[in-house]
């Protein structure tokens, strides 16, 4: 997740640009760092956007989530695509 930034009047300004996940190909870098630090052998990425799909590799698989909005690009890149979070948690 990225930290959202807002202007003084409360309007949306953007993402915190210092966070690695806010940049293109930032999620693979973040997962690599987590994997290195924690020693995980296998990681699975779940997400609803194209930048989430970029996390494979290092993630072993990408589960696309379309419970709010189904995006064709996400569905095409997903190893498994779900629209119901509860269904996914029963299996994962």
Short mmCIF file of C-alpha atoms in Angstrom, two decimals:
data_model
loop_
_atom_site.label_atom_id
_atom_site.label_comp_id
_atom_site.label_asym_id
_atom_site.label_seq_id
_atom_site.Cartn_x
_atom_site.Cartn_y
_atom_site.Cartn_z
CA UNK A 1 0.00 0.00 0.00
CA UNK A 2 1.11 3.54 -0.64
CA UNK A 3 0.75 6.53 1.62
CA UNK A 4 -1.71 8.95 0.06
CA UNK A 5 -0.94 12.65 0.20
CA UNK A 6 -3.51 15.42 0.39
CA UNK A 7 -3.37 19.17 -0.07
CA UNK A 8 -4.21 21.53 2.82
CA UNK A 9 -7.75 21.86 1.46
CA UNK A 10 -8.21 18.08 1.60
CA UNK A 11 -7.98 17.40 -2.13
CA UNK A 12 -5.96 14.44 -3.31
CA UNK A 13 -2.34 15.27 -4.21
CA UNK A 14 -0.89 11.85 -5.04
CA UNK A 15 1.26 9.07 -3.63
CA UNK A 16 4.32 9.55 -1.43
CA UNK A 17 7.09 9.40 -4.09
CA UNK A 18 9.66 8.19 -1.56
CA UNK A 19 7.91 4.83 -1.15
CA UNK A 20 9.26 2.15 -3.48
CA UNK A 21 5.79 0.83 -4.30
CA UNK A 22 4.74 4.21 -5.73
CA UNK A 23 7.12 3.87 -8.70
CA UNK A 24 6.92 1.68 -11.79
CA UNK A 25 8.47 -1.73 -10.98
CA UNK A 26 8.54 -0.74 -7.31
CA UNK A 27 6.51 -3.71 -6.13
CA UNK A 28 9.03 -6.31 -7.36
CA UNK A 29 11.74 -4.34 -5.54
CA UNK A 30 9.65 -4.23 -2.36
CA UNK A 31 8.92 -7.96 -2.51
CA UNK A 32 12.60 -8.75 -3.12
CA UNK A 33 13.52 -6.70 -0.04
CA UNK A 34 10.85 -8.41 2.08
CA UNK A 35 11.92 -11.84 0.84
CA UNK A 36 15.56 -11.12 1.62
CA UNK A 37 14.83 -9.69 5.07
CA UNK A 38 12.32 -12.33 6.15
CA UNK A 39 13.79 -15.36 4.38
CA UNK A 40 10.54 -16.34 2.65
CA UNK A 41 10.96 -19.03 0.01
CA UNK A 42 7.62 -18.49 -1.72
CA UNK A 43 5.51 -15.37 -1.98
CA UNK A 44 2.20 -14.80 -3.77
CA UNK A 45 1.07 -11.34 -4.87
CA UNK A 46 -2.62 -10.40 -4.74
CA UNK A 47 -3.75 -7.20 -6.37
CA UNK A 48 -6.16 -5.36 -8.61
CA UNK A 49 -3.78 -3.33 -10.77
CA UNK A 50 -1.15 -3.72 -13.45
CA UNK A 51 1.64 -2.69 -11.08
CA UNK A 52 0.58 -5.52 -8.77
CA UNK A 53 1.05 -7.97 -11.64
CA UNK A 54 4.60 -6.64 -12.10
CA UNK A 55 5.53 -8.29 -8.79
CA UNK A 56 5.79 -11.68 -10.52
CA UNK A 57 8.66 -12.39 -10.27
CA UNK A 58 9.84 -12.36 -7.49
CA UNK A 59 6.36 -13.53 -6.47
CA UNK A 60 5.79 -17.14 -7.53
CA UNK A 61 2.25 -16.33 -8.66
CA UNK A 62 -0.09 -13.39 -9.12
CA UNK A 63 -3.72 -13.56 -8.04
CA UNK A 64 -5.74 -10.85 -9.75
CA UNK A 65 -8.63 -9.40 -7.80
CA UNK A 66 -11.65 -7.97 -9.59
CA UNK A 67 -14.10 -7.60 -6.74
CA UNK A 68 -14.44 -3.86 -7.22
CA UNK A 69 -13.42 -3.38 -10.86
CA UNK A 70 -12.48 -6.06 -13.38
CA UNK A 71 -9.51 -4.90 -15.43
CA UNK A 72 -8.75 -6.89 -18.58
CA UNK A 73 -4.98 -6.32 -18.27
CA UNK A 74 -4.98 -7.65 -14.71
CA UNK A 75 -7.10 -10.65 -15.66
CA UNK A 76 -4.78 -11.46 -18.58
CA UNK A 77 -1.66 -11.44 -16.38
CA UNK A 78 -3.17 -13.30 -13.44
CA UNK A 79 -2.37 -16.92 -12.68
CA UNK A 80 -5.74 -16.96 -10.97
CA UNK A 81 -8.43 -14.27 -11.12
CA UNK A 82 -11.08 -13.89 -8.42
CA UNK A 83 -13.95 -11.50 -7.85
CA UNK A 84 -14.87 -12.71 -4.38
CA UNK A 85 -12.33 -12.17 -1.62
CA UNK A 86 -14.03 -14.69 0.68
CA UNK A 87 -13.77 -17.37 -2.01
CA UNK A 88 -10.05 -16.70 -2.34
CA UNK A 89 -9.41 -16.83 1.41
CA UNK A 90 -11.15 -20.22 1.62
CA UNK A 91 -8.63 -21.65 -0.81
CA UNK A 92 -5.51 -19.70 0.11
#
